[in-house]
Coordinates of C-alpha atoms in Angstrom, one line a residue:
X1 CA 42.9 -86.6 -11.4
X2 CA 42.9 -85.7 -8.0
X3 CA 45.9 -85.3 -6.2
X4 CA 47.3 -87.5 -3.3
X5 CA 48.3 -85.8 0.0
X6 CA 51.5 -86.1 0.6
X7 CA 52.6 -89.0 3.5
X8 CA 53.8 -87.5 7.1
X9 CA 57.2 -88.8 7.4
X10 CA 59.1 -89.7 11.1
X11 CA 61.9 -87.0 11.7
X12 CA 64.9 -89.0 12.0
X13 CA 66.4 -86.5 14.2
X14 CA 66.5 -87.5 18.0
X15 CA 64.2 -86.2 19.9
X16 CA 63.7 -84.2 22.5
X17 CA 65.1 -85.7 25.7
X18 CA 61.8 -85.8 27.6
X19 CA 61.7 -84.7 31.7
X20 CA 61.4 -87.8 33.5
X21 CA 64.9 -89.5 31.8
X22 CA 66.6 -85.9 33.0
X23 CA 64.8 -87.1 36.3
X24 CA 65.7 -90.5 36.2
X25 CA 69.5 -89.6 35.2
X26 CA 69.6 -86.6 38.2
X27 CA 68.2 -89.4 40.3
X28 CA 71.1 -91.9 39.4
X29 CA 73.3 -88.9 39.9
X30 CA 72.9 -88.7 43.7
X31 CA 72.8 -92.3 44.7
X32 CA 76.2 -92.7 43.6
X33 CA 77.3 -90.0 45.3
X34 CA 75.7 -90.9 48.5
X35 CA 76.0 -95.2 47.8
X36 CA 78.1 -97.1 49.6
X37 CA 81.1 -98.2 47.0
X38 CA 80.0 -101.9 47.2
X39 CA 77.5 -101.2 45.0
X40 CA 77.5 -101.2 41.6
X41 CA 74.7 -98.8 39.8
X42 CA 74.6 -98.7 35.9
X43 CA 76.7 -96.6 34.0
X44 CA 75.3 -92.7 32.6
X45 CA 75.5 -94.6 29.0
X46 CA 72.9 -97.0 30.3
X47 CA 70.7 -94.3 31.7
X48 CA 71.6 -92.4 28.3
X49 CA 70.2 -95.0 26.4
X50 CA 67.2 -95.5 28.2
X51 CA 64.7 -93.2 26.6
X52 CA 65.7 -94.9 23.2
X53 CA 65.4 -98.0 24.5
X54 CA 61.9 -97.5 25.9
X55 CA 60.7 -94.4 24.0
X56 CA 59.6 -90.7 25.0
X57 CA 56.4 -90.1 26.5
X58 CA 54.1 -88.3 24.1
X59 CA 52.3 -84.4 25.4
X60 CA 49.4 -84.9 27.5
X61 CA 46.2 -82.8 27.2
X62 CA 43.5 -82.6 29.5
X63 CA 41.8 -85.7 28.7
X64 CA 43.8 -88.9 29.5
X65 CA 44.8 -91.3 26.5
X66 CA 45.5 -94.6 26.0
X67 CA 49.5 -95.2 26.7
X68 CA 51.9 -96.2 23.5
X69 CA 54.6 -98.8 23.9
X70 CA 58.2 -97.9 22.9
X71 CA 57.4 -98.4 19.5
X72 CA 54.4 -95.9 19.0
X73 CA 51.9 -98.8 19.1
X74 CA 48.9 -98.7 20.9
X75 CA 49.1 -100.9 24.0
X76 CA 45.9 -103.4 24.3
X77 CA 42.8 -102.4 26.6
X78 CA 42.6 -104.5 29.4
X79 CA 39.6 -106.7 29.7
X80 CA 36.9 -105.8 31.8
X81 CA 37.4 -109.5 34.2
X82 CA 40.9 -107.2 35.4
X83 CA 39.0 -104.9 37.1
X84 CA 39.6 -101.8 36.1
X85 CA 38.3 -98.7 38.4
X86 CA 37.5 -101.1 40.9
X87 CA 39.4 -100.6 44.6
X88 CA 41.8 -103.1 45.2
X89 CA 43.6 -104.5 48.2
X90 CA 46.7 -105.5 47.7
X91 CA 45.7 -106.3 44.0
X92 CA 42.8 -108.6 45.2
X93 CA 38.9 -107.8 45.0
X94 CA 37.9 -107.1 49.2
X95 CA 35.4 -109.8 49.5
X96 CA 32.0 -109.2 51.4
X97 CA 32.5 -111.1 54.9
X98 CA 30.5 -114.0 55.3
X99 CA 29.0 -113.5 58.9
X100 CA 29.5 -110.0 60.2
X101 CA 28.3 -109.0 64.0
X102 CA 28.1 -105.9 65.4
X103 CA 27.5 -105.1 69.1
X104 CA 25.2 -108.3 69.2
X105 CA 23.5 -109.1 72.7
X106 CA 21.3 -111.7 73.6
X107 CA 19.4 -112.1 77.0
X108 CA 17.2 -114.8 78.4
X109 CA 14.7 -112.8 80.6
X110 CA 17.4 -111.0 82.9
X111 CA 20.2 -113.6 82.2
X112 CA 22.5 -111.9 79.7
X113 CA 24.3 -114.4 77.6
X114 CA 25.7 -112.2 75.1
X115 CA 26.4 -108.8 75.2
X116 CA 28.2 -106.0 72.2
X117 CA 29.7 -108.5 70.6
X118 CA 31.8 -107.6 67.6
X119 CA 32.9 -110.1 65.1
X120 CA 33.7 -110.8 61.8
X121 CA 34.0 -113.6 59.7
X122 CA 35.3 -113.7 55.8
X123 CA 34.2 -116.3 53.5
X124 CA 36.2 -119.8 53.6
X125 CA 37.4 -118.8 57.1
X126 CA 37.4 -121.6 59.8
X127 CA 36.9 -119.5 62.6
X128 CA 36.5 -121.4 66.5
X129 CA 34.4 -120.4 69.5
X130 CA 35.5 -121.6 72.7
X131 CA 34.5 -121.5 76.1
X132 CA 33.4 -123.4 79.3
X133 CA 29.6 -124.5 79.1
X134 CA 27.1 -122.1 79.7
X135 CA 29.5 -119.5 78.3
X136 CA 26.8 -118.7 75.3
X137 CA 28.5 -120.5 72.4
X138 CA 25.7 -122.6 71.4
X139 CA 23.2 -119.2 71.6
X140 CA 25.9 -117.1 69.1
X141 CA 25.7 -120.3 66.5
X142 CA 21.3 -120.5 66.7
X143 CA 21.5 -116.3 66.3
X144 CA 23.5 -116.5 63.1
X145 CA 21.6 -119.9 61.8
X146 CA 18.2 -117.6 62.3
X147 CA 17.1 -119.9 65.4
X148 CA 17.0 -116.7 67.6
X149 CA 17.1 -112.7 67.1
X150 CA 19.1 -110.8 68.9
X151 CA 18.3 -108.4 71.2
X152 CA 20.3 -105.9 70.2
X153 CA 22.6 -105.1 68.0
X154 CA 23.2 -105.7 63.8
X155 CA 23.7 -109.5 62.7
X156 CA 24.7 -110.1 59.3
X157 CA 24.9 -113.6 56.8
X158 CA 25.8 -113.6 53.2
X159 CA 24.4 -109.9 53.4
X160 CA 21.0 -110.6 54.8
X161 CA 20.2 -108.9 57.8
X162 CA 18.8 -111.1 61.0
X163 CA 18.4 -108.4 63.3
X164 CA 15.2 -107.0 61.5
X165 CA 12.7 -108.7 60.0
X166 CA 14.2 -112.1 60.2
X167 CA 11.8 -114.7 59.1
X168 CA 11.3 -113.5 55.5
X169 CA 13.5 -115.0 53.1
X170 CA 15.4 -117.2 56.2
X171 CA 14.5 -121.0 54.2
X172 CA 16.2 -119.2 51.6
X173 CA 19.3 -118.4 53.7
X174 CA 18.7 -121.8 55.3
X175 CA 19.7 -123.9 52.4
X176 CA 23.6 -122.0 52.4
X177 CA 24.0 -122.2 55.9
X178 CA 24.1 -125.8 57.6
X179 CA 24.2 -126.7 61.1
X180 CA 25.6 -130.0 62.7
X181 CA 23.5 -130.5 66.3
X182 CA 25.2 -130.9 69.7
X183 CA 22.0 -133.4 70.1
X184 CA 22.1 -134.8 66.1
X185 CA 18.7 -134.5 65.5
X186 CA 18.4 -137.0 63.2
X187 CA 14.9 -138.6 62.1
X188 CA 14.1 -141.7 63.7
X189 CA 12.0 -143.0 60.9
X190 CA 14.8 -143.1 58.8
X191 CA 18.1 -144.5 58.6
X192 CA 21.4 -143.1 58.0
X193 CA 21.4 -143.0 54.5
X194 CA 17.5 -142.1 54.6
X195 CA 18.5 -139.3 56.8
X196 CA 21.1 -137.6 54.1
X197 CA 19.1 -138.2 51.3
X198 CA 15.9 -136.4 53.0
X199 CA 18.4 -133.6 53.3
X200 CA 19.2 -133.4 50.2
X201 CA 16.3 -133.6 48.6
X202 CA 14.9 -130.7 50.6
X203 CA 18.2 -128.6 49.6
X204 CA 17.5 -128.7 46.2
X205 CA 14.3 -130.6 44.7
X206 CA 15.6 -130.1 41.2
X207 CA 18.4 -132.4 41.5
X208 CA 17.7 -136.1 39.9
X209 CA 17.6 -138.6 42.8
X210 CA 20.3 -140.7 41.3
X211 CA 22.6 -138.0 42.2
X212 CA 20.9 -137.6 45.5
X213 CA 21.7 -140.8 46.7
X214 CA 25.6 -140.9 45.2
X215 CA 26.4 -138.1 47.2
X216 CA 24.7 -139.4 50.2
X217 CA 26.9 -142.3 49.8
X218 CA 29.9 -140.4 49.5
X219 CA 28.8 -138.5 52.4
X220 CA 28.6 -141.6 54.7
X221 CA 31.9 -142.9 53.2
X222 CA 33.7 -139.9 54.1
X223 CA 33.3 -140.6 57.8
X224 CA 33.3 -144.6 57.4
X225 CA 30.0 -145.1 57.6
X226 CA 29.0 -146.6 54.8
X227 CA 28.5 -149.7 56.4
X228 CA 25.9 -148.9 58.4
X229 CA 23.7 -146.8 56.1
X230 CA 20.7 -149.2 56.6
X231 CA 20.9 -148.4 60.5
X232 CA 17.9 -146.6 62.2
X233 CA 19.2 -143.5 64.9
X234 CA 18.7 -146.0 67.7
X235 CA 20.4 -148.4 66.5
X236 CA 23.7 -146.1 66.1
X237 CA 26.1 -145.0 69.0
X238 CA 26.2 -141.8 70.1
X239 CA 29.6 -141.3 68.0
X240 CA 28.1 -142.6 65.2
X241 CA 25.0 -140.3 65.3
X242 CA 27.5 -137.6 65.4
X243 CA 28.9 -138.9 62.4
X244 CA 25.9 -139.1 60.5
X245 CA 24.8 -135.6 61.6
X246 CA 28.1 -134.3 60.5
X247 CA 28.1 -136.7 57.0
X248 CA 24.7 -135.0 56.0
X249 CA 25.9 -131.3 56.5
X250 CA 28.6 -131.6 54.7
X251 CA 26.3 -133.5 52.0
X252 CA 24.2 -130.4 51.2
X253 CA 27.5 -128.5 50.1
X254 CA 26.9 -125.4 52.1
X255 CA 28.6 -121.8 52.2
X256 CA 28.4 -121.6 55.8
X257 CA 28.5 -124.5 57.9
X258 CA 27.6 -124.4 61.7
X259 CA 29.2 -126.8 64.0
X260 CA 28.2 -127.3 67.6
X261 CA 30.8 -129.3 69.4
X262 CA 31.0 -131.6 66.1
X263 CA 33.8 -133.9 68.3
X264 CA 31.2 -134.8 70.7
X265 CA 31.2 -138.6 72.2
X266 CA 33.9 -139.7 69.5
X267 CA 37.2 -141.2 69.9
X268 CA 40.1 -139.7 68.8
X269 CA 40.6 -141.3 65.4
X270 CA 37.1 -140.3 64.3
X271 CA 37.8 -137.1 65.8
X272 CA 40.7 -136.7 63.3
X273 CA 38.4 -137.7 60.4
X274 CA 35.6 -135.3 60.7
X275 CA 38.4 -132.6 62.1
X276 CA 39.5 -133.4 58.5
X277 CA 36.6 -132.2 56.3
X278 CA 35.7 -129.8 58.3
X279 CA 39.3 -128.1 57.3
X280 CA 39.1 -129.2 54.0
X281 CA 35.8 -127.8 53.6
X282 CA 37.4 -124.4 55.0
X283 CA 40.3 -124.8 52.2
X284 CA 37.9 -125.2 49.6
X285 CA 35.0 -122.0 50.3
X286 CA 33.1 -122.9 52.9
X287 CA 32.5 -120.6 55.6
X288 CA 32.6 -122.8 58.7
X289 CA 32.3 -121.8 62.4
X290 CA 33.3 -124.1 65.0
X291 CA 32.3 -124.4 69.0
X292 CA 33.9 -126.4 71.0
X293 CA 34.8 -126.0 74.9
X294 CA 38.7 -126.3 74.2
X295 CA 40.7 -125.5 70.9
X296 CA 41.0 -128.2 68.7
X297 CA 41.0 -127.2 65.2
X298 CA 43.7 -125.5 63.0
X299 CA 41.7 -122.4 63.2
X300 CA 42.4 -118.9 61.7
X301 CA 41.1 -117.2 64.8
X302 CA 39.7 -118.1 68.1
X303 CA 36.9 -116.0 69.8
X304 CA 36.7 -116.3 74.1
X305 CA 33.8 -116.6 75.9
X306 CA 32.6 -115.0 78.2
X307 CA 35.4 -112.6 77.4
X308 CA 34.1 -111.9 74.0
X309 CA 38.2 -111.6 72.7
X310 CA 38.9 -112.9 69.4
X311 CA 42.7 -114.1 69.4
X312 CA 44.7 -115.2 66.4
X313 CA 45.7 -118.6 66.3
X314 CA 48.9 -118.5 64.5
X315 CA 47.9 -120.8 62.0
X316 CA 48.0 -120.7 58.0
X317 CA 44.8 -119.9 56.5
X318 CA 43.7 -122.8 54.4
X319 CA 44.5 -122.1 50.8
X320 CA 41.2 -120.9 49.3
X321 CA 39.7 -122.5 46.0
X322 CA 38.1 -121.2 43.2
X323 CA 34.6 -120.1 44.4
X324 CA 34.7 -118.5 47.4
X325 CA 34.9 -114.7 46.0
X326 CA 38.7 -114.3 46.1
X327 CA 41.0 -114.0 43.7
X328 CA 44.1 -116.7 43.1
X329 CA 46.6 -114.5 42.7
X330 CA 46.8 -111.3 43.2
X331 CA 47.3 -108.7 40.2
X332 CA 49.9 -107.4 38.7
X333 CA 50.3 -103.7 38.9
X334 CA 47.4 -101.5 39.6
X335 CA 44.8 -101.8 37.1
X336 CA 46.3 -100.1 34.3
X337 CA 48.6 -101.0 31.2
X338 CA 51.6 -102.3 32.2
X339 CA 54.7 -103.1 30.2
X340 CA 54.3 -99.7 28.0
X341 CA 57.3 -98.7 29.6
X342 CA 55.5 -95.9 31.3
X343 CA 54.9 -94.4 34.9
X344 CA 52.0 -96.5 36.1
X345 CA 49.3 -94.7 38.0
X346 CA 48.2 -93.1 35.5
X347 CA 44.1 -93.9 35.4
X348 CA 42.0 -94.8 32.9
X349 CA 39.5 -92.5 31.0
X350 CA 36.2 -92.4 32.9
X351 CA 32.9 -91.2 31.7
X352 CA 32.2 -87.8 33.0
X353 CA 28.9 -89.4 35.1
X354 CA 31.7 -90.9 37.2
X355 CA 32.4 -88.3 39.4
X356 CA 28.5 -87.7 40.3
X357 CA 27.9 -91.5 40.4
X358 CA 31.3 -93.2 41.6
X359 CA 31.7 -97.0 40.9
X360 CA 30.5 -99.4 43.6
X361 CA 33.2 -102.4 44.1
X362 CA 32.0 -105.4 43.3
X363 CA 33.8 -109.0 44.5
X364 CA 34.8 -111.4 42.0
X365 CA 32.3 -113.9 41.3
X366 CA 32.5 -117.2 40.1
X367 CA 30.8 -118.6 37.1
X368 CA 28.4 -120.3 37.6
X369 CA 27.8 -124.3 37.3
X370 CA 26.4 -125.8 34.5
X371 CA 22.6 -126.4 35.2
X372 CA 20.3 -129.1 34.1
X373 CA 18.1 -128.2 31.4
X374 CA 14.4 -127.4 32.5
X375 CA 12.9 -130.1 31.5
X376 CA 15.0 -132.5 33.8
X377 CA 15.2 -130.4 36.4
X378 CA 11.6 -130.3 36.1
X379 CA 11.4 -134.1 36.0
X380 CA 13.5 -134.5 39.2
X381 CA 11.7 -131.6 40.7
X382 CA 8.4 -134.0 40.6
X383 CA 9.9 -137.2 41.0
X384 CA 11.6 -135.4 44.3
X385 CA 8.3 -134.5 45.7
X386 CA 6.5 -137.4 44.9
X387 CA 8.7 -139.5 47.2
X388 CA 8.9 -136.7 49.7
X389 CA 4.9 -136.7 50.2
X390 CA 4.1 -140.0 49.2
X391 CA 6.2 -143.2 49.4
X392 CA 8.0 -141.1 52.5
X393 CA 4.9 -141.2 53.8
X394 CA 3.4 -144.5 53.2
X395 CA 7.3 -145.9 54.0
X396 CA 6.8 -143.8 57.7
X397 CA 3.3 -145.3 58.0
X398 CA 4.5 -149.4 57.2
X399 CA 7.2 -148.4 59.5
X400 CA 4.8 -147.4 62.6
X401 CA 2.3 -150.0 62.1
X402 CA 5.8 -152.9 62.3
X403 CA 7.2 -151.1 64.7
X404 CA 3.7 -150.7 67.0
X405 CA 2.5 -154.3 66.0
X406 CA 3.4 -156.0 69.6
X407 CA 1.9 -152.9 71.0
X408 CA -1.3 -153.2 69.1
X409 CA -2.2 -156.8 69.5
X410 CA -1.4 -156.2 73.8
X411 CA -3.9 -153.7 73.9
X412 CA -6.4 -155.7 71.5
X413 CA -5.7 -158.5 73.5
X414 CA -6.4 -156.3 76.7
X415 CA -9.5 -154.8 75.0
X416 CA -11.1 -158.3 74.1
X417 CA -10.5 -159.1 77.6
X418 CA -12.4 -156.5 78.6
X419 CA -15.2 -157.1 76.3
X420 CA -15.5 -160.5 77.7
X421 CA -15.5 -160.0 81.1
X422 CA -18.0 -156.8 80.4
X423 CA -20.7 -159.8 78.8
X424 CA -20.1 -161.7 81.4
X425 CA -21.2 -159.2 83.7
X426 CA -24.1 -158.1 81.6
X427 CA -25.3 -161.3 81.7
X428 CA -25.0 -162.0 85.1
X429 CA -26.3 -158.8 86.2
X430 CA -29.7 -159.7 84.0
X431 CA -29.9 -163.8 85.5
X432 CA -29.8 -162.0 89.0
X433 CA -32.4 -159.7 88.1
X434 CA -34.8 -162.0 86.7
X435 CA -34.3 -164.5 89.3
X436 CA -35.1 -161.9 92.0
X437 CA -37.8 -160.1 90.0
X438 CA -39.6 -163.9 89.7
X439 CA -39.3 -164.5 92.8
X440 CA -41.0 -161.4 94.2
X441 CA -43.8 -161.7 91.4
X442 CA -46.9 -163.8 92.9
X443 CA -49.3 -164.4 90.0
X444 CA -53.0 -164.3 91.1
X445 CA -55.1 -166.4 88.4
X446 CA -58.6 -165.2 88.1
X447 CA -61.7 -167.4 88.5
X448 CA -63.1 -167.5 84.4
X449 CA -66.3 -166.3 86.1
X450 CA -64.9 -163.8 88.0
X451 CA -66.5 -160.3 87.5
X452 CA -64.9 -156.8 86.3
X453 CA -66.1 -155.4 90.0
X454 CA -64.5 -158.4 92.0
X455 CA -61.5 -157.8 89.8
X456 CA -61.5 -154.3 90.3
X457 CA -62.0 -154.2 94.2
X458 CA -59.3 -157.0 94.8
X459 CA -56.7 -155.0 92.7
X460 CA -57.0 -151.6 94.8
X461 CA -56.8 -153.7 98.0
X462 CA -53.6 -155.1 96.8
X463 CA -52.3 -151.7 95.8
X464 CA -53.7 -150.4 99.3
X465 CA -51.3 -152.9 100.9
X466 CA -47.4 -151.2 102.0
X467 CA -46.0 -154.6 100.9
X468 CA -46.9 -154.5 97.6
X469 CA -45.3 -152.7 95.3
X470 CA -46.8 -152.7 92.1
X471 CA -49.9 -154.6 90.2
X472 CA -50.5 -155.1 86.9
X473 CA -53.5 -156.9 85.0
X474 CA -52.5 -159.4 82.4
X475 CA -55.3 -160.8 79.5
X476 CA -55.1 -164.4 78.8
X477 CA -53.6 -163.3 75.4
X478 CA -51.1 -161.5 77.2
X479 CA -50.1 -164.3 79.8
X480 CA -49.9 -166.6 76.7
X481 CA -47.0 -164.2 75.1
X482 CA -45.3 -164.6 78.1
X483 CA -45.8 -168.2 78.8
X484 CA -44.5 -169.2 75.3
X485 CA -40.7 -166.9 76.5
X486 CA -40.2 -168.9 79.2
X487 CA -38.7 -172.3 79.4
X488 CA -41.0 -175.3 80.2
X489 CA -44.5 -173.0 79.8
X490 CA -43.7 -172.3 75.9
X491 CA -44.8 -176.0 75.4
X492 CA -48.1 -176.2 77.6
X493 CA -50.1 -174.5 75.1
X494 CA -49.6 -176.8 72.6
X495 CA -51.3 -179.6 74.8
X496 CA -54.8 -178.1 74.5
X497 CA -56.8 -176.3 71.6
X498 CA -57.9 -173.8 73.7
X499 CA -55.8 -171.1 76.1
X500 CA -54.6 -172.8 79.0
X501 CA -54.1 -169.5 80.7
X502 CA -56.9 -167.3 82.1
X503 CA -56.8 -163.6 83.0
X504 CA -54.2 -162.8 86.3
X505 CA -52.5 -160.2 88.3
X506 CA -49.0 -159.7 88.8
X507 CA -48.2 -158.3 92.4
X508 CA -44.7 -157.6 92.8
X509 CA -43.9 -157.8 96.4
X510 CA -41.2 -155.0 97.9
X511 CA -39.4 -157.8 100.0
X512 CA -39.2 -161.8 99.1
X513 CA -39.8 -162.7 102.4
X514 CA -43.3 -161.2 102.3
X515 CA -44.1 -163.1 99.4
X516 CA -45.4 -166.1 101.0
X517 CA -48.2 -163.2 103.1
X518 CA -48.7 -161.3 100.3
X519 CA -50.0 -164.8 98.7
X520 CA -51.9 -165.8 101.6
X521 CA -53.9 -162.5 101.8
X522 CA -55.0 -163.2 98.2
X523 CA -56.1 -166.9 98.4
X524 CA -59.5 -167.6 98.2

């Protein structure tokens, strides 16, 4: 029978009165000696007590170890979601800036519009540009939407670079970043709620179009539009454009949202509206740049041009939601275990690769959204681009051909006109011509016992003649053809058996008044 180690028992002697309560107690010591009397510090029993209270800290080797609360249990690891080893700001994650410029210029042949401009923007910011026109706000807002590349200089959105290489991957960055049109730009083929829904469905195929058109709805509520969904772009103000233009940015949900002078042509309780969700989609992630020619919006900071300050407006930043890479709250302590009643700062055991290979930080990210399954998102996905090719297409095409139909019968009208009056012409032209052609023909009817020499000698004397112009020789058979083509000859020949017409030259005379001696030269 084997025999059973004996159990370590706890001394109950006190222990050893560690260093940092003789510390603590020293510590206490002098600021009551140096306090003012009013106030009142806790007596030496309390500081006596404290190291039974809280417990002594155990010998440290080389290698740190997990921390032990008063009562010799182990305190529980942290999760990884606290962030431990990673740098922290004032107990929050640093996020990664949303637009970031640095010493951005941008010239027009020799017209400099822009020049080193520095400027940074962090994400769910509502950040204003303001100037007089011409000042260059419209050009900054088209460089960091990927309209235009800078001339010099690093530019910087949602940590893709569009200073170098800037058309790869920019439909990509295109569908987080939206931009609301000084000039609207809205389709004139399609109404307003058209309009949005095209938006939309380009955003993101793989959402079902029932969806689609609920938030386009929404969207035109929002501004008080709703009303006039079925409205074509000309048949909207110019305030109302603005509204629609503004209704289906906000639509597609983006992280950065471009505004160019969004209060344009809009009274002032309209103005209030959109100046609404336009904060509110500040306060709830969105990245949204402003520019405007004086300062209207509750903005975090305000950047000058042509001065190219950036001034700080004094103004609350809109309380951040979940989603936009910061952290509600910031945490407690500084990444290590609290409540063990033990110094903090003491860090946590790191793998030895750490010091080659230190840790990057990384921002807090949000989880993600539920997704569709594939299959639906499938569905949508061709149901989506169906419509977009398709009925869009066959819907623009109805639309032309109603809205071109007065044109189109005018100019058939006008071409049948044409037509006609081209006949007429024709026609006209070929009654003259006969008319004259007949009457410069004289028809010289041959004797039936006329011989081929007689013949012969009389048709060179009539092509000797200046006057005459041309002569031809026609065969009974021949002058029959054309007798039976003309009106009131077609019927002679049926009054005899026989050929009523004999063999006969056709002189065509240059002139019709030498017709009648042409003739007379001939007779006989």
């Amino acid at each position: 029978m084997s025999r059973r180690p004996a159990a370590r028992t706890r001394s109950r002697s006190r222990p050893r009165r560690s260093a940092w309560a003789a510390a603590a107690a020293e510590s206490h010591a002098v600021l009551r000696t140096f306090a003012p009397p009013e106030i009142n510090f806790p007596s030496d029993l309390a500081w006596a007590n404290l190291e039974n209270r809280v417990g002594s800290r155990p010998a440290i080797s080389g290698r740190v170890r997990t921390s032990q609360n008063g009562n010799g249990a182990e305190a529980a690891r942290p999760q990884r979601s606290e962030g431990i080893g990673r740098p922290r700001v004032s107990g929050a994650v640093a996020p990664e800036p949303a637009v970031r410029l640095v010493g951005v210029s941008k010239a027009y042949g020799k017209t400099r519009v822009l020049k080193g401009i520095n400027l940074t923007v962090g994400q769910g910011e509502l950040f204003e540009i303001a100037g007089p026109s011409g000042s260059g706000k419209t050009t900054l807002l088209r460089l960091v939407h990927g309209q235009l590349r800078p001339n010099a200089g690093e530019l910087w959105v949602r940590g893709r670079g569009l200073h170098r290489r800037w058309r790869r991957g920019l439909g990509g960055l295109r569908r987080d970043v939206a931009f609301i049109f000084q000039e609207q730009r809205l389709l004139p083929r399609l109404n307003a709620f058209e309009n949005i829904v095209f938006a939309l469905q380009l955003r993101d195929p793989q959402v079902p179009n029932k969806v689609i058109k609920q938030r386009a709805l929404e969207a035109l509520e929002s501004v008080k539009l709703a009303h006039r969904r079925r409205a074509y772009p000309h048949e909207l103000s110019a305030g109302e454009r603005q509204r629609v233009a503004v209704a289906r940015a906000l639509a597609t949900r983006p992280r950065v949202l471009l505004a160019d002078e969004p209060l344009a042509s809009m009274d002032d309780q309209n103005a209030a509206i959109i100046t609404h969700l336009l904060e509110d989609a500040a306060a709830k992630g969105t990245t949204v740049i402003v520019a405007s020619h004086k300062h209207s919006f509750a903005a975090t900071r305000v950047l000058r041009l042509p001065s190219e300050r950036v001034m700080t407006n004094g103004v609350k930043r809109p309380t951040p939601m979940n989603g936009n890479a910061y952290v509600n709250g910031a945490a407690n302590g500084n990444g290590n275990h609290n409540g063990n009643g033990h110094t903090n700062g003491a860090s946590t055991p790191r793998a030895w690769w750490r010091m080659v290979i230190p840790a990057r930080p990384r921002p807090h990210r949000a989880a993600r959204p539920q997704r569709l399954p594939l299959w639906r998102r499938s569905a949508a996905f061709a149901a989506n681009a169906y419509r977009l090719v398709l009925l869009n297409g066959l819907r623009s095409w109805s639309r032309d051909i109603r809205l071109a139909a007065p044109v189109v019968g005018t100019v058939s009208l006008l071409l049948v006109l044409c037509g006609t009056l081209a006949l007429v012409g024709i026609t006209v032209q070929r009654a003259v011509a006969d008319q004259t052609g007949q009457a410069s023909v004289v028809r010289v009817y041959l004797a039936d016992g006329a011989s081929q020499t007689s013949i012969d000698a009389l048709e060179a004397r009539l092509q000797a003649d200046s006057r005459v112009e041309s002569v031809r020789y026609l065969t009974p058979a021949q002058a029959l053809e054309e007798a039976s083509k003309r009106p009131g000859l077609d019927s002679l020949a049926s009054l005899s058996s026989t050929n009523p017409f004999p063999a006969s030259l056709d002189v065509k005379v240059r002139l019709v008044t030498q017709v009648a001696a042409v003739a007379g030269s001939v007779k006989g």
